[in-house]
Each structure stands twice: as structure tokens, then as C-alpha cells.
mmCIF file of C-alpha atoms in Angstrom:
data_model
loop_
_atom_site.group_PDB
_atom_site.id
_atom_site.type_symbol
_atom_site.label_atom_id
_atom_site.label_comp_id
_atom_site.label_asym_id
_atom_site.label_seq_id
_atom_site.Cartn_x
_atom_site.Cartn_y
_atom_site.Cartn_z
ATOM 1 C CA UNK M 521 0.000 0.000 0.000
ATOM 2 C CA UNK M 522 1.732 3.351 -0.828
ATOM 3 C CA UNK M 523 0.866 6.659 0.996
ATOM 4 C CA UNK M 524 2.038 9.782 2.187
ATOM 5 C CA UNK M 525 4.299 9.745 5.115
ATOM 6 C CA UNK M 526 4.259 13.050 7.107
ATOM 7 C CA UNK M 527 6.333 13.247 10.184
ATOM 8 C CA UNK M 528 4.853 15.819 12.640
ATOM 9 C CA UNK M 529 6.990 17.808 15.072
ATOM 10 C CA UNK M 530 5.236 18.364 18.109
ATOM 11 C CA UNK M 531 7.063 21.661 20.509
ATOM 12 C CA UNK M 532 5.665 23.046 23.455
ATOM 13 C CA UNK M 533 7.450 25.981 23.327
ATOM 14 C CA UNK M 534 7.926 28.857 20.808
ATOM 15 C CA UNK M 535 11.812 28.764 20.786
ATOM 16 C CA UNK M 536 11.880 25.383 20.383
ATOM 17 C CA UNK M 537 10.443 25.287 17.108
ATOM 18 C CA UNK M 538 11.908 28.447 15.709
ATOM 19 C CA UNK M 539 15.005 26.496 14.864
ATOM 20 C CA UNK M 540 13.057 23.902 13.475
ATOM 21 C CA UNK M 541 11.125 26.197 11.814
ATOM 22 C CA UNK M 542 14.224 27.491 9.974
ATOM 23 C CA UNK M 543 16.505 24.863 9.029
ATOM 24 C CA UNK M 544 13.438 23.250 7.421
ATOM 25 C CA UNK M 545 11.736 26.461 5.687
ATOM 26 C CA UNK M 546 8.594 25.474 7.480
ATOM 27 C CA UNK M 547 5.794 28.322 6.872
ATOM 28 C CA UNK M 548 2.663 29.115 9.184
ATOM 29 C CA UNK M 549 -0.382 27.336 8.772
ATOM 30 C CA UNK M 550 -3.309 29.877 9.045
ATOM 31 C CA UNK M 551 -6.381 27.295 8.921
ATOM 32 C CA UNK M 552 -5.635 26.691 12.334
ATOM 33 C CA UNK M 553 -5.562 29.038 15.211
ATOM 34 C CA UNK M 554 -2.853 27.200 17.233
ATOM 35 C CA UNK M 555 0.752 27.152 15.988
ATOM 36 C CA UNK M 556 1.159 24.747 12.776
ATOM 37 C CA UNK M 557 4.111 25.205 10.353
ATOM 38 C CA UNK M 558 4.379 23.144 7.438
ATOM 39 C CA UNK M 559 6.586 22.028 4.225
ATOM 40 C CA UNK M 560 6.162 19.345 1.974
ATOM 41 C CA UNK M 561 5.606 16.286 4.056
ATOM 42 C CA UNK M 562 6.853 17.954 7.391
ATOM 43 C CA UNK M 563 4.663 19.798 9.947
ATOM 44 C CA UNK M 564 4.892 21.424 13.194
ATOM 45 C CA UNK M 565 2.270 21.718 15.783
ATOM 46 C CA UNK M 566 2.810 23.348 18.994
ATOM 47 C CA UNK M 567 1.411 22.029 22.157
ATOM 48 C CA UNK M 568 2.034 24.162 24.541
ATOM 49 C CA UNK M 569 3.584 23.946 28.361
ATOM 50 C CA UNK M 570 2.086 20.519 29.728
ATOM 51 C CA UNK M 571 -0.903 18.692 28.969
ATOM 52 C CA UNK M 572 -3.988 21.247 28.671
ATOM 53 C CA UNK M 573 -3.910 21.664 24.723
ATOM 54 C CA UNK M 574 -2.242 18.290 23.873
ATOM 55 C CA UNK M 575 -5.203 16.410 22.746
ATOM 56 C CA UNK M 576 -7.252 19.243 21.553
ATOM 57 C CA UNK M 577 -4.433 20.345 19.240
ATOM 58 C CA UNK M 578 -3.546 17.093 17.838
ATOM 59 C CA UNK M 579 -6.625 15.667 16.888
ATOM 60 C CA UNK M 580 -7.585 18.404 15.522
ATOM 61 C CA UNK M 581 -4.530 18.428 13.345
ATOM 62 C CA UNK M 582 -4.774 14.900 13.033
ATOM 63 C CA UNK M 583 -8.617 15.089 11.849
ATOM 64 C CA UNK M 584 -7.623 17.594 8.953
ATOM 65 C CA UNK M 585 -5.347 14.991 7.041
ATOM 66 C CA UNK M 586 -5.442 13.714 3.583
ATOM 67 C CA UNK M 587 -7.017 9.986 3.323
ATOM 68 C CA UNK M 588 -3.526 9.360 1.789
ATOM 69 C CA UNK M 589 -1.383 10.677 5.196
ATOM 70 C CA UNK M 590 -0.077 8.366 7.406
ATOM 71 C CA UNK M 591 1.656 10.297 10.324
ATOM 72 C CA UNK M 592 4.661 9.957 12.341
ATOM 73 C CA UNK M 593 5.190 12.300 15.923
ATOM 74 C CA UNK M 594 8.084 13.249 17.378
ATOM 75 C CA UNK M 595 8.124 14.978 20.071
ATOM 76 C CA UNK M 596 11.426 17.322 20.224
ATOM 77 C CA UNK M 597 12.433 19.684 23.419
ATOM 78 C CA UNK M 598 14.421 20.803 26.632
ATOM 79 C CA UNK M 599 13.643 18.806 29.935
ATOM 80 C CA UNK M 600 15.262 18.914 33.137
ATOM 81 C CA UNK M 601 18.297 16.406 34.326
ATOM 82 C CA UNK M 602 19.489 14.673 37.163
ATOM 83 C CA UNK M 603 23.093 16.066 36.845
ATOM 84 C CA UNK M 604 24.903 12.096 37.758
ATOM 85 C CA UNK M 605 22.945 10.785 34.657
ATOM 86 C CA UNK M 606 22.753 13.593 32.255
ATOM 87 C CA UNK M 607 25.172 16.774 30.702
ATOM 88 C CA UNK M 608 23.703 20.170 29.787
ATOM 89 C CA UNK M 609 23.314 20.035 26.408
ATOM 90 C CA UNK M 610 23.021 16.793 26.134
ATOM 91 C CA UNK M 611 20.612 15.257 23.560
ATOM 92 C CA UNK M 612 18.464 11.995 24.724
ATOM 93 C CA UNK M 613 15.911 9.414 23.240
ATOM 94 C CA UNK M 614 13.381 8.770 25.661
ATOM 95 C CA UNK M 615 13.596 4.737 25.880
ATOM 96 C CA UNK M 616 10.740 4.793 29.337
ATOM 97 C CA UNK M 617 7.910 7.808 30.127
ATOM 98 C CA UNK M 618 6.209 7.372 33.494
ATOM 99 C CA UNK M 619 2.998 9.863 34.596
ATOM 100 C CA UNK M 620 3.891 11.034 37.668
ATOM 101 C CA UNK M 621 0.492 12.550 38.908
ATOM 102 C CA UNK M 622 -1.054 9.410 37.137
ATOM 103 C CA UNK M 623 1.524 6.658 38.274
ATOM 104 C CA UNK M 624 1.792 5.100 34.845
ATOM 105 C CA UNK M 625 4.389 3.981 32.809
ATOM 106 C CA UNK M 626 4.960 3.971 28.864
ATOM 107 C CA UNK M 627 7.413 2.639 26.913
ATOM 108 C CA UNK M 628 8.405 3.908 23.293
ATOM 109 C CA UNK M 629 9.351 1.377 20.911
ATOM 110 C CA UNK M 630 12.650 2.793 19.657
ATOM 111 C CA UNK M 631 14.122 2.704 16.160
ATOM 112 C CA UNK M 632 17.067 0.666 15.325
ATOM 113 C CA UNK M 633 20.223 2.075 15.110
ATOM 114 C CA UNK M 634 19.192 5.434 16.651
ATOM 115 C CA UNK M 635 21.872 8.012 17.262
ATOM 116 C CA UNK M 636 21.265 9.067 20.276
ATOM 117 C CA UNK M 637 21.738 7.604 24.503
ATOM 118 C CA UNK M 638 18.666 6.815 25.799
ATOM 119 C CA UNK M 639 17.041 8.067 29.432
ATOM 120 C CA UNK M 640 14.282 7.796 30.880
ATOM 121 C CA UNK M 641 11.876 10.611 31.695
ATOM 122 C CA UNK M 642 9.350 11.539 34.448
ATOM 123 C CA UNK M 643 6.361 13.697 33.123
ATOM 124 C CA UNK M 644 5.341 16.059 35.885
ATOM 125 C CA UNK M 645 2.757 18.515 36.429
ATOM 126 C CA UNK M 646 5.040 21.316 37.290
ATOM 127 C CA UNK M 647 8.478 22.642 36.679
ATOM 128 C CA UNK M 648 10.975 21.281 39.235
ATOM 129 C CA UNK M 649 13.279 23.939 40.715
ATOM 130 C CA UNK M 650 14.641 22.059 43.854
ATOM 131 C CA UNK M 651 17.797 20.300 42.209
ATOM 132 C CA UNK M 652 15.175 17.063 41.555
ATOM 133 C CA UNK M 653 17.483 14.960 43.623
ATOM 134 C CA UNK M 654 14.473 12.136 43.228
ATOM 135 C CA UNK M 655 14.360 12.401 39.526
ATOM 136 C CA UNK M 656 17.229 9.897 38.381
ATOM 137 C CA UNK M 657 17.452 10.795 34.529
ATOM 138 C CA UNK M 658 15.206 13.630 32.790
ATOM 139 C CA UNK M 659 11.515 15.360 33.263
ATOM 140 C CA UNK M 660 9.389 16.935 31.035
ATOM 141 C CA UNK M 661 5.546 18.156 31.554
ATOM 142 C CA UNK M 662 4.209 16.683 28.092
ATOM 143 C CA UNK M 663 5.350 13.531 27.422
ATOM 144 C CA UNK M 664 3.078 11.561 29.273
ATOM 145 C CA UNK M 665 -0.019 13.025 27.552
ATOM 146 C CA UNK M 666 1.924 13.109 23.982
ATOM 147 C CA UNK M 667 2.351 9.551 24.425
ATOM 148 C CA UNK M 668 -1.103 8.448 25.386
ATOM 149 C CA UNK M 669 -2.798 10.606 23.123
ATOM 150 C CA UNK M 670 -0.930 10.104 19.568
ATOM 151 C CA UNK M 671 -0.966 6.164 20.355
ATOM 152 C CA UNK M 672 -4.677 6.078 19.840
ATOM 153 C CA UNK M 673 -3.989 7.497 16.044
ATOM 154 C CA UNK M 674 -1.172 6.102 15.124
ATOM 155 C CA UNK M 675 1.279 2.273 15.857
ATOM 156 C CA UNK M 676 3.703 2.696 18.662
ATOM 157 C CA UNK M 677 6.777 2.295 16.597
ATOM 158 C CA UNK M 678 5.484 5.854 15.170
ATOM 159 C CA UNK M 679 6.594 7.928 18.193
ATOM 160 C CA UNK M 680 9.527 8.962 19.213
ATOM 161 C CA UNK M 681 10.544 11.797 22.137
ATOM 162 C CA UNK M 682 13.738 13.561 21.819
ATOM 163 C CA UNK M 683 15.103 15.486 24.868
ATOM 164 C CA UNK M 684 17.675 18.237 25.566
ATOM 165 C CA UNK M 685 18.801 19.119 28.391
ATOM 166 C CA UNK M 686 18.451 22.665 29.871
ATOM 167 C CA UNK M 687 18.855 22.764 33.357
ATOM 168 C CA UNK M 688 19.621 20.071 36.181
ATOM 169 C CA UNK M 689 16.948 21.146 37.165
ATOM 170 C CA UNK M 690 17.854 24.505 39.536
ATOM 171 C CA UNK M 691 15.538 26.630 37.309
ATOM 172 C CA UNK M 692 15.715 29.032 39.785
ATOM 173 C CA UNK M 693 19.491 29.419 39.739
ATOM 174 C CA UNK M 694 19.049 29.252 35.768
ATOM 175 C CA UNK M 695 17.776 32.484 33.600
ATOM 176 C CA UNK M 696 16.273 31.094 30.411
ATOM 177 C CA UNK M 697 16.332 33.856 27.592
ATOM 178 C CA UNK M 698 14.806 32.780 24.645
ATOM 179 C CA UNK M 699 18.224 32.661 22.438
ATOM 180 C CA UNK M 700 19.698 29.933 24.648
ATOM 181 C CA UNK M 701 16.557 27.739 24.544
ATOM 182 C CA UNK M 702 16.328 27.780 21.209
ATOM 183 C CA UNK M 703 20.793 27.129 20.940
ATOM 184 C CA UNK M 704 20.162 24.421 22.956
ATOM 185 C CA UNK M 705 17.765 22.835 19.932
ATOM 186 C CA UNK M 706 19.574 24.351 16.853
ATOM 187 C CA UNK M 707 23.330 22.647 18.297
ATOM 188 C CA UNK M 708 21.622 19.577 17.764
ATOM 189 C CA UNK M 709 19.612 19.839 14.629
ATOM 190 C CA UNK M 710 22.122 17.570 12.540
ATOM 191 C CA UNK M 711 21.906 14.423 14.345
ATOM 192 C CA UNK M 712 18.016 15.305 14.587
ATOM 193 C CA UNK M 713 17.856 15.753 11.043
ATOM 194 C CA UNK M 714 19.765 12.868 10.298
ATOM 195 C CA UNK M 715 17.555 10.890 12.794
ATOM 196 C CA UNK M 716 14.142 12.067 11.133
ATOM 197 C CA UNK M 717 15.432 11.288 7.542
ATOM 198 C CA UNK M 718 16.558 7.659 8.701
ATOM 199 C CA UNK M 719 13.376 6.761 10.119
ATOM 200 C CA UNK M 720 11.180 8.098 7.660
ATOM 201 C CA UNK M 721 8.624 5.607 5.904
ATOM 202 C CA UNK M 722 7.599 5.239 2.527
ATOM 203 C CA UNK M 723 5.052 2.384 3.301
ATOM 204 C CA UNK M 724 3.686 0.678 6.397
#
């Protein structure tokens, strides 16, 4: 069966996806009044901080596609790090997700030969500012809810979660200005790039 593979980039925030934005000459979508960028077969959707728009915005990006589309998310963005397990800077596939607040746990079926070191990551309902000694690897406030929601639309093997790390997290030692959030993203963008063109799918 041959279709239409689109692999959608799901941010949460703006200075995340500017770089993304750029190095793939995505433009705005304006039949939607939530951010969506697009080119060709790639699109961008952002979320927002944590949960509250995740499904909204996604199925309703999701219910807009061609009969032909077969989607693939990836979720790319900063996320907090225990400092033992993880290097500012450093970029991470997500190999385990557990829901704090919900106390569940998901696991991502990873692609082969991925170039990245996997972690784990805690989803949690608010940003951690206390040096997380209980976190052992990464947390994020999305992927939790990215993960539950896009596996109803789409196989498993279709998601992936890429994570960079800001902070460990001492946010309140750290000043984020929106040029180092978004260098944190951009000094990774080739091995993302190469990443997104290696698992991309011509048929399923």
C-alpha cells in the first residue's frame, strides 16, 4: 500500500520550534488558530507547556489529514536532568515515560540504530526547581499526555521523544532567555535531522 508519510513535530514551546522552523523552511499554517508550520511532508504543531492543549491540538490536526497521510510524531524539546545521569546540552531518546500525577508507565518502541543515549523521563505537572534529587534521569511536563494521546492514532513504533537538556533542574538558579533555549535545539539539529530522515517511511 503506498501513501504519504508526514512526520509531525510536536514543541511546546515557541523557541523550540523556531530552529526547526528554519533549518526546514517550514511556513505558518493559518487554517488553524494554534501554531502549525508546514513544508512538503513535514509539519509542526505546537502544544504548549504541559498537557492542557495536547489532545485538543492534535486531533484536531490529526482530523484535517489527507485519506492518503499516514503520520509519524516526534516529540522534540528541553527537559530537566538529574546532573549524575545527564550533561547540559546533552541530547536523549526517551527509551521509558512514566505519569507522575497518574503513576503510569509507557514505553516507546525505539528505532534501530538510533543516534542518540537513551534516558528515561518523568512527566510532571510542574516545573521542578529544587535540584530534583528524586528524579534519576530527565523530566518533562508533556510527554506523558503526547504519548497516550498520539498512540490512539497512530502504531507505537510511530513515536519517538527527543530530549535536551536545559537545566539540572535549579531553574531558579538558571535564567532562560529565549536565544539559549532555542541554541540548545539548533546545536543539535544535525543528528536530529539525520535521525528524522533515517526513520522516515515510505510504506507501512
Amino acid at each position: 500500500m503506498h501513501f504519504k508519510s508526514v512526520q509531525c513535530i510536536l514543541t511546546a514551546l515557541k523557541y523550540e520550534s523556531e530552529p526547526i522552523i528554519d533549518h526546514y523552511g517550514l511556513a505558518r499554517d493559518k487554517t488553524f488558530d494554534f501554531p502549525v508550520f508546514r513544508s512538503g511532508s513535514m509539519v509542526l504543531l505546537g502544544i504548549g507547556v504541559g498537557k492542557k492543549f495536547i489532545k485538543t491540538r492534535i486531533c484536531e490536526l490529526y482530523a484535517q489529514k489527507q485519506g492518503d497521510e499516514e503520520y509519524q510524531f516526534v516529540n522534540i524539546g528541553i527537559a530537566g536532568g538529574n546532573p549524575a545521569n545527564t550533561a547540559l546540552g546533552g541530547c536523549y531518546m526517551v527509551n521509558k515515560i512514566y505519569d507522575e500525577r497518574d503513576k503510569i508507565y509507557y514505553y516507546p518502541d525505539l528505532p534501530a540504530g538510533h543516534p542518540f543515549q537513551e534516558r528515561a523521563v518523568v512527566t510532571v505537572e510542574q516545573g521542578i526547581i529544587n535540584g530534583g534529587s528524586e528524579y534519576a534521569e530527565l523530566v518533562d511536563m508533556e510527554a506523558s499526555g503526547i504519548f497516550q494521546v498520539c498512540r490512539a492514532l497512530v502504531p507505537e513504533q510511530r513515536l519517538a521523544f527527543i530530549k535536551i537538556v536545559s537545566d539540572h533542574m535549579d531553574l531558579n538558579k538558571v535564567e532562560f532567555k529565549k536565544n539559549i533555549i532555542s541554541k540548545l535545539i539548533s546545536n543539535n539539529m544535525n543528528t536530529i535531522d539525520s535521525f528524522l530522515k533515517s526513520c522516515y517511511f515510505e510504506e507501512y
